[in-house]
């Protein structure tokens, strides 16, 4: 499993290296990229930088038997505006969700709620733009994952959310 | 403005800046879902069959081997959309074979995925994944196989999305979910318990697929096969919403409905 996530990280890291300072690129380079017709591929890469960091946050949990999903959620959002993701969870599995933003001096926070809006988060952390939350669903069904990314210096931030189960 | 007013303004500014810098350390205990003050993310991540299979393994000893069904050739479907659904179903078949820890079955499925990928024009994207699946199965590296199957499906969907073919990407997911649900209902019905049946409580996923199918474009939308699949999704949706607890009869009904839907594009059967 560790080699598998390393491979995921390597792929993501290559994308990350391409646009190491995404926030600068976003301000300066995107119009140029649009003109030269490369925007599609590179914007895709920049969108995934939050995911790369979320996967980094997930790495230690892989050793504890968590299987990390390839599929994920990501995008750009305004600082401080909560994002809500709907997702199916199964009672009997244990889940971790990891969120991240790549901007320096930024933060992320992630929480999980049941269909009535009550928190079901058992354990959480937030550090250096990365955050995580552990959930043991008491019922199989739809849950809501709330992500917030924030910054004192930027109004628009990237974000990524990944999850694992065991 | 007096000194106190300046202090209040300063403190307000200071605490706001601090709280923004720290972010929100702890999520609230409760949120109002009826008027959520933010952005609702529309992207839906479909759980892979392995997620739900993992639970079934914890609550019993399902006969995974009995769930594997090899499809040797396409069942007369011509539309590329049905090939995409078949690909998703085949990946789900792979997850079943991983649970059964059957190297021979996995290798067959890996080879078949190459054939389907070629028919979809995605052989370059899929080849390495399929080869890794085949090689890892030979060495009984089940976790690697499971990861690679997830990657295979993800790569196909990403490639389709990059080709601005979101419709096809959604159909891959639908095919995978259908086959996964079909085997799940079969195994639960064979050794029923309320706890196992609860795994079928997935009404929002069904709603997602219903909306996706309703929004399909092109000849596939009006095809007889897709009409049957759309009807099947409607029946599954009704069963999931009408029942708080899924009885063994309901589980059997769900199995029969999913089988009928798979016979439209994946299994040989009366639908063809």
Coordinates of C-alpha atoms in Angstrom, one line a residue:
Chain A
X1 CA 0.0 0.0 0.0
X2 CA 2.8 2.4 0.8
X3 CA 4.4 2.1 -2.6
X4 CA 0.9 2.7 -4.1
X5 CA 0.4 6.0 -2.3
X6 CA 4.0 6.9 -3.0
X7 CA 3.2 6.5 -6.7
X8 CA 0.1 8.7 -6.3
X9 CA 2.2 11.3 -4.5
X10 CA 5.0 11.1 -7.1
X11 CA 2.5 11.8 -9.8
X12 CA 0.9 14.6 -7.8
X13 CA 4.3 16.0 -6.9
X14 CA 5.4 16.2 -10.5
X15 CA 2.3 18.3 -11.1
X16 CA 3.1 20.3 -8.0
X17 CA 6.6 21.0 -9.1
X18 CA 5.4 22.3 -12.4
X19 CA 3.5 25.0 -10.5
X20 CA 5.3 25.2 -7.2
X21 CA 4.0 28.7 -6.5
X22 CA 0.6 28.4 -7.8
X23 CA -0.7 31.6 -6.3
X24 CA 1.9 33.6 -8.3
X25 CA 1.2 31.6 -11.4
X26 CA -2.5 32.3 -11.0
X27 CA -1.9 36.0 -11.0
X28 CA 0.8 36.2 -13.6
X29 CA 0.8 33.2 -15.9
X30 CA -2.8 32.1 -16.5
X31 CA -3.6 34.7 -19.1
X32 CA -0.3 33.8 -20.9
X33 CA -1.1 30.1 -20.7
X34 CA -4.5 30.8 -22.2
X35 CA -2.9 32.6 -25.1
X36 CA -0.4 29.8 -25.8
X37 CA -3.1 27.2 -25.5
X38 CA -1.6 25.2 -22.6
X39 CA -4.2 26.3 -20.0
X40 CA -6.1 23.0 -20.0
X41 CA -3.2 20.8 -18.8
X42 CA -1.6 23.2 -16.4
X43 CA -4.7 24.5 -14.8
X44 CA -5.6 20.8 -14.2
X45 CA -2.2 20.5 -12.4
X46 CA -2.7 23.7 -10.3
X47 CA -6.1 22.5 -9.3
X48 CA -4.6 19.3 -7.9
X49 CA -2.0 20.9 -5.6
X50 CA -4.4 21.0 -2.7
X51 CA -5.0 17.3 -3.4
X52 CA -1.3 16.6 -3.4
X53 CA -1.0 18.1 0.1
X54 CA -4.1 16.3 1.3
X55 CA -2.5 13.1 0.2
X56 CA 0.7 14.0 2.0
X57 CA -1.4 14.4 5.2
X58 CA -2.9 11.0 4.5
X59 CA 0.5 9.2 4.1
X60 CA 1.0 8.3 7.8
X61 CA -2.4 6.7 8.0
X62 CA -1.7 4.3 5.2
X63 CA 0.7 2.5 7.5
X64 CA -2.3 2.0 9.8
X65 CA -4.2 0.2 7.1
X66 CA -6.2 3.0 5.6
X67 CA -6.9 2.6 1.9
X68 CA -6.8 5.9 0.1
X69 CA -9.2 6.6 -2.7
X70 CA -7.9 7.8 -6.1
X71 CA -11.0 9.9 -6.6
X72 CA -11.2 13.3 -4.8
X73 CA -12.7 16.7 -4.7
X74 CA -10.8 19.9 -5.5
X75 CA -11.1 23.4 -6.8
X76 CA -10.7 27.1 -6.0
X77 CA -12.7 29.0 -3.5
X78 CA -13.0 32.2 -1.6
X79 CA -11.1 32.3 1.8
X80 CA -13.4 31.6 4.7
X81 CA -16.4 30.4 2.7
X82 CA -17.4 26.9 3.8
X83 CA -17.7 24.2 1.2
X84 CA -20.1 21.3 1.6
X85 CA -19.5 17.9 0.0
X86 CA -22.1 15.1 0.1
X87 CA -20.8 11.6 0.4
X88 CA -22.0 8.0 1.0
X89 CA -20.4 6.3 4.0
X90 CA -20.9 2.7 5.2
X91 CA -21.4 1.7 8.9
X92 CA -18.6 -0.8 9.7
X93 CA -15.9 1.2 8.0
X94 CA -13.7 3.7 9.6
X95 CA -12.9 6.8 7.6
X96 CA -10.4 9.7 7.6
X97 CA -11.0 12.8 5.4
X98 CA -8.0 15.0 4.7
X99 CA -8.2 18.5 3.4
X100 CA -5.5 21.0 2.3
X101 CA -4.7 24.2 0.6
X102 CA -1.3 25.0 -1.0
X103 CA -1.1 28.7 -0.2
X104 CA 1.5 29.8 2.3
X105 CA 0.2 31.1 5.6
X106 CA -3.1 29.5 5.0
X107 CA -5.3 27.1 7.0
X108 CA -7.8 24.4 6.3
X109 CA -10.4 22.8 8.5
X110 CA -12.6 19.7 7.8
X111 CA -15.6 18.3 9.7
X112 CA -18.2 15.6 8.9
X113 CA -21.9 15.8 9.7
X114 CA -24.9 13.5 9.5
X115 CA -28.0 14.1 7.5
X116 CA -29.4 16.2 10.4
X117 CA -26.4 18.4 10.5
X118 CA -24.9 16.9 13.7
X119 CA -21.1 16.6 13.9
X120 CA -19.9 12.9 13.7
X121 CA -16.2 13.8 13.9
X122 CA -14.3 11.8 16.4
X123 CA -10.9 13.2 16.1
X124 CA -9.4 16.1 14.1
X125 CA -6.2 18.0 13.4
X126 CA -5.3 21.2 11.6
X127 CA -1.7 22.2 10.8
X128 CA 0.1 24.1 8.1
X129 CA -2.8 24.3 5.7
X130 CA -3.6 20.6 6.1
X131 CA -6.4 19.1 8.2
X132 CA -8.0 15.8 8.9
X133 CA -11.0 14.3 10.6
X134 CA -11.8 10.7 11.7
X135 CA -15.3 9.2 11.4
X136 CA -16.9 5.9 12.5
X137 CA -20.4 6.1 10.9
X138 CA -23.2 4.8 13.2
X139 CA -25.5 4.4 10.2
X140 CA -25.0 3.7 6.5
X141 CA -26.1 6.6 4.4
X142 CA -25.4 10.2 3.2
X143 CA -23.0 12.4 5.2
X144 CA -21.8 15.9 4.7
X145 CA -18.2 17.0 4.7
X146 CA -17.6 20.7 5.4
X147 CA -14.3 22.2 4.4
X148 CA -13.0 25.7 5.0
X149 CA -9.8 27.2 3.7
X150 CA -8.6 30.5 5.1
X151 CA -5.8 33.0 4.7
X152 CA -4.9 36.5 6.0
X153 CA -3.2 37.3 2.7
X154 CA -5.3 35.8 -0.1
X155 CA -9.0 36.0 -0.9
X156 CA -9.0 33.1 -3.3
X157 CA -7.4 29.8 -2.4
X158 CA -7.1 26.3 -3.9
X159 CA -8.4 23.3 -1.9
X160 CA -8.3 19.5 -2.1
X161 CA -10.2 16.8 -0.2
X162 CA -9.3 13.1 -0.2
X163 CA -10.4 10.2 2.0
X164 CA -9.4 6.8 3.1
X165 CA -11.2 3.9 4.7
X166 CA -10.4 0.7 6.6
Chain B
X1 CA -13.8 59.1 18.9
X2 CA -12.5 58.4 22.4
X3 CA -9.9 56.0 23.6
X4 CA -12.4 53.2 24.4
X5 CA -13.8 53.3 20.8
X6 CA -10.3 53.1 19.3
X7 CA -9.6 50.1 21.6
X8 CA -12.8 48.3 20.6
X9 CA -12.0 48.9 16.9
X10 CA -8.4 47.7 17.4
X11 CA -9.5 44.6 19.3
X12 CA -12.1 43.7 16.7
X13 CA -9.6 44.0 13.9
X14 CA -7.0 42.1 15.9
X15 CA -9.3 39.2 16.9
X16 CA -10.6 39.0 13.3
X17 CA -7.1 38.8 11.9
X18 CA -6.1 36.2 14.5
X19 CA -9.1 34.0 13.9
X20 CA -8.6 34.2 10.1
X21 CA -4.9 33.4 10.5
X22 CA -5.6 30.4 12.7
X23 CA -8.5 29.2 10.5
X24 CA -11.2 27.3 12.2
X25 CA -9.4 24.9 14.5
X26 CA -12.5 23.0 15.4
X27 CA -15.6 22.3 13.3
X28 CA -18.9 23.2 14.8
X29 CA -21.0 20.6 16.6
X30 CA -23.9 21.3 14.3
X31 CA -24.6 22.9 11.0
X32 CA -27.8 24.0 9.3
X33 CA -28.1 22.0 6.2
X34 CA -31.3 23.7 5.1
X35 CA -29.6 27.0 4.7
X36 CA -25.9 26.2 4.4
X37 CA -24.0 29.5 4.2
X38 CA -21.4 28.5 1.7
X39 CA -20.8 26.6 -1.5
X40 CA -22.3 23.2 -2.2
X41 CA -19.8 21.1 -4.1
X42 CA -21.6 19.3 -7.0
X43 CA -18.9 16.7 -7.8
X44 CA -19.9 13.3 -6.6
X45 CA -17.4 10.7 -5.7
X46 CA -18.9 7.2 -6.1
X47 CA -17.6 4.7 -3.5
X48 CA -15.7 1.8 -5.1
X49 CA -17.2 -1.7 -4.5
X50 CA -14.2 -2.5 -2.3
X51 CA -15.4 0.0 0.3
X52 CA -18.7 -1.8 0.8
X53 CA -17.2 -5.3 0.3
X54 CA -14.8 -4.5 3.2
X55 CA -17.7 -4.1 5.5
X56 CA -19.3 -7.4 4.3
X57 CA -16.1 -9.2 5.0
X58 CA -16.2 -7.8 8.6
X59 CA -19.7 -9.1 9.4
X60 CA -19.5 -12.5 7.7
X61 CA -17.7 -14.8 5.4
X62 CA -19.2 -14.2 2.0
X63 CA -18.6 -16.6 -0.8
X64 CA -16.9 -14.1 -3.1
X65 CA -15.9 -16.8 -5.6
X66 CA -19.5 -17.5 -6.3
X67 CA -20.0 -13.9 -7.2
X68 CA -17.5 -13.8 -10.0
X69 CA -19.0 -14.0 -13.5
X70 CA -16.8 -13.9 -16.5
X71 CA -18.1 -12.1 -19.6
X72 CA -16.4 -13.3 -22.7
X73 CA -17.7 -10.8 -25.2
X74 CA -19.9 -7.8 -25.4
X75 CA -23.6 -8.5 -25.5
X76 CA -24.4 -6.9 -28.8
X77 CA -24.1 -3.3 -27.6
X78 CA -22.8 -0.9 -30.2
X79 CA -22.9 2.5 -28.4
X80 CA -19.6 3.6 -26.9
X81 CA -21.6 4.6 -23.8
X82 CA -22.5 1.0 -23.1
X83 CA -18.8 0.0 -23.6
X84 CA -18.0 2.5 -20.9
X85 CA -20.6 1.0 -18.6
X86 CA -19.2 -2.5 -19.3
X87 CA -15.7 -1.2 -18.4
X88 CA -17.0 0.0 -15.1
X89 CA -18.7 -3.3 -14.4
X90 CA -15.6 -5.2 -15.4
X91 CA -13.5 -3.2 -12.8
X92 CA -16.2 -4.1 -10.2
X93 CA -15.7 -7.7 -11.3
X94 CA -12.1 -7.2 -10.5
X95 CA -12.9 -6.0 -7.0
X96 CA -15.0 -9.2 -6.5
X97 CA -12.1 -11.3 -7.6
X98 CA -9.7 -9.5 -5.2
X99 CA -12.1 -10.3 -2.3
X100 CA -12.1 -13.9 -3.5
X101 CA -8.2 -13.7 -3.8
X102 CA -8.4 -15.5 -7.1
X103 CA -5.3 -14.8 -9.2
X104 CA -6.7 -16.7 -12.3
X105 CA -9.9 -14.6 -12.3
X106 CA -8.0 -11.3 -11.8
X107 CA -5.7 -12.2 -14.7
X108 CA -8.7 -12.9 -16.9
X109 CA -10.3 -9.6 -15.9
X110 CA -7.0 -7.7 -16.4
X111 CA -6.7 -9.1 -20.0
X112 CA -10.4 -8.4 -20.7
X113 CA -9.9 -4.8 -19.5
X114 CA -7.3 -4.3 -22.1
X115 CA -9.7 -5.5 -24.8
X116 CA -12.4 -3.1 -23.6
X117 CA -10.0 -0.2 -23.2
X118 CA -8.9 -0.8 -26.8
X119 CA -12.5 -0.7 -28.0
X120 CA -12.9 2.6 -26.1
X121 CA -9.7 4.0 -27.6
X122 CA -8.1 4.2 -24.1
X123 CA -5.5 1.4 -24.4
X124 CA -2.6 3.7 -23.7
X125 CA -4.2 5.1 -20.5
X126 CA -5.2 1.6 -19.2
X127 CA -2.4 -0.7 -20.4
X128 CA 0.1 -0.1 -17.5
X129 CA -2.7 -0.4 -14.9
X130 CA -3.9 -3.7 -16.4
X131 CA -0.4 -5.1 -16.6
X132 CA 0.2 -4.2 -12.9
X133 CA -3.1 -5.9 -12.0
X134 CA -2.1 -9.1 -13.8
X135 CA 1.4 -9.1 -12.4
X136 CA 0.4 -8.3 -8.9
X137 CA -2.3 -10.9 -8.9
X138 CA 0.3 -13.5 -9.8
X139 CA 2.2 -12.6 -6.6
X140 CA -1.0 -12.4 -4.5
X141 CA -0.4 -8.7 -3.8
X142 CA -4.1 -8.0 -3.2
X143 CA -3.7 -4.5 -1.9
X144 CA -1.7 -3.5 -4.9
X145 CA -4.4 -5.0 -7.2
X146 CA -7.2 -3.2 -5.3
X147 CA -5.3 0.1 -5.6
X148 CA -4.6 -0.5 -9.3
X149 CA -8.3 -1.3 -10.0
X150 CA -9.2 2.0 -8.4
X151 CA -6.6 3.8 -10.4
X152 CA -7.7 2.1 -13.6
X153 CA -11.3 3.4 -13.2
X154 CA -10.0 6.8 -12.2
X155 CA -7.7 7.0 -15.1
X156 CA -10.4 6.1 -17.6
X157 CA -12.8 8.7 -16.0
X158 CA -10.1 11.4 -16.0
X159 CA -9.1 10.7 -19.6
X160 CA -12.8 10.9 -20.6
X161 CA -13.2 14.2 -18.6
X162 CA -10.1 15.6 -20.3
X163 CA -11.7 14.7 -23.7
X164 CA -14.7 16.7 -22.4
X165 CA -16.7 13.5 -22.3
X166 CA -18.2 13.7 -18.8
X167 CA -21.1 11.7 -20.0
X168 CA -18.9 8.7 -20.6
X169 CA -17.1 9.1 -17.3
X170 CA -20.4 9.0 -15.5
X171 CA -21.4 5.9 -17.3
X172 CA -18.2 4.1 -16.2
X173 CA -19.2 4.9 -12.6
X174 CA -22.8 3.7 -13.2
X175 CA -21.6 0.4 -14.6
X176 CA -19.3 -0.2 -11.6
X177 CA -21.9 0.7 -9.1
X178 CA -24.5 -1.6 -10.8
X179 CA -22.2 -4.6 -10.8
X180 CA -21.1 -4.0 -7.3
X181 CA -24.6 -3.6 -6.0
X182 CA -25.7 -6.7 -8.0
X183 CA -23.1 -9.0 -6.3
X184 CA -23.7 -7.3 -2.9
X185 CA -27.4 -8.0 -3.0
X186 CA -26.8 -11.6 -4.1
X187 CA -24.4 -12.3 -1.2
X188 CA -26.6 -10.5 1.3
X189 CA -29.7 -12.4 0.2
X190 CA -27.8 -15.7 0.5
X191 CA -26.9 -15.0 4.1
X192 CA -29.2 -12.3 5.2
X193 CA -28.9 -10.1 8.3
X194 CA -30.3 -6.6 9.0
X195 CA -26.8 -5.2 9.5
X196 CA -25.7 -6.4 6.1
X197 CA -28.8 -5.2 4.4
X198 CA -28.2 -1.7 5.8
X199 CA -25.2 -1.4 3.4
X200 CA -27.8 -1.0 0.6
X201 CA -29.1 2.3 2.0
X202 CA -27.7 4.5 -0.8
X203 CA -30.6 6.6 -2.0
X204 CA -28.6 9.7 -2.8
X205 CA -26.2 7.7 -5.0
X206 CA -29.2 6.3 -6.9
X207 CA -30.7 9.8 -7.2
X208 CA -27.3 11.0 -8.6
X209 CA -27.4 8.2 -11.2
X210 CA -31.0 8.9 -12.1
X211 CA -30.2 12.6 -12.7
X212 CA -27.2 11.6 -14.8
X213 CA -29.2 9.2 -17.0
X214 CA -32.0 11.7 -17.3
X215 CA -29.4 14.2 -18.6
X216 CA -27.8 11.9 -21.2
X217 CA -27.4 13.1 -24.8
X218 CA -27.2 11.3 -28.1
X219 CA -28.7 8.1 -29.4
X220 CA -27.9 6.2 -26.1
X221 CA -30.5 8.3 -24.3
X222 CA -33.4 6.9 -26.3
X223 CA -32.1 3.4 -26.8
X224 CA -34.2 0.5 -25.5
X225 CA -31.3 -0.6 -23.2
X226 CA -31.0 2.8 -21.6
X227 CA -34.7 3.0 -21.2
X228 CA -34.7 -0.3 -19.3
X229 CA -31.8 1.0 -17.1
X230 CA -33.6 4.2 -16.4
X231 CA -36.7 2.3 -15.3
X232 CA -34.6 0.0 -13.1
X233 CA -33.0 3.0 -11.4
X234 CA -36.4 4.4 -10.7
X235 CA -37.5 1.1 -9.2
X236 CA -34.4 0.9 -7.0
X237 CA -34.9 4.5 -5.9
X238 CA -38.5 3.8 -4.9
X239 CA -37.4 0.7 -2.9
X240 CA -34.7 2.5 -1.1
X241 CA -36.9 5.4 -0.1
X242 CA -39.9 3.3 0.9
X243 CA -38.0 1.0 3.2
X244 CA -36.3 2.0 6.5
X245 CA -35.0 -1.5 6.8
X246 CA -34.4 -3.8 3.9
X247 CA -36.0 -7.2 4.3
X248 CA -34.6 -10.2 2.6
X249 CA -37.5 -9.9 0.0
X250 CA -36.4 -6.3 -0.8
X251 CA -32.8 -7.4 -1.1
X252 CA -33.9 -10.1 -3.5
X253 CA -35.9 -7.6 -5.5
X254 CA -32.9 -5.2 -5.7
X255 CA -30.8 -8.1 -6.9
X256 CA -33.3 -9.0 -9.6
X257 CA -33.6 -5.4 -10.8
X258 CA -29.8 -4.9 -11.0
X259 CA -29.4 -8.2 -12.9
X260 CA -32.0 -7.1 -15.4
X261 CA -30.2 -3.8 -15.9
X262 CA -26.8 -5.5 -16.3
X263 CA -28.3 -7.8 -18.9
X264 CA -28.8 -4.7 -21.1
X265 CA -25.1 -4.2 -21.6
X266 CA -22.9 -6.6 -19.6
X267 CA -24.4 -10.0 -19.0
X268 CA -25.9 -12.2 -21.6
X269 CA -29.6 -12.6 -20.8
X270 CA -33.2 -12.1 -21.9
X271 CA -32.5 -8.4 -22.3
X272 CA -30.4 -9.1 -25.4

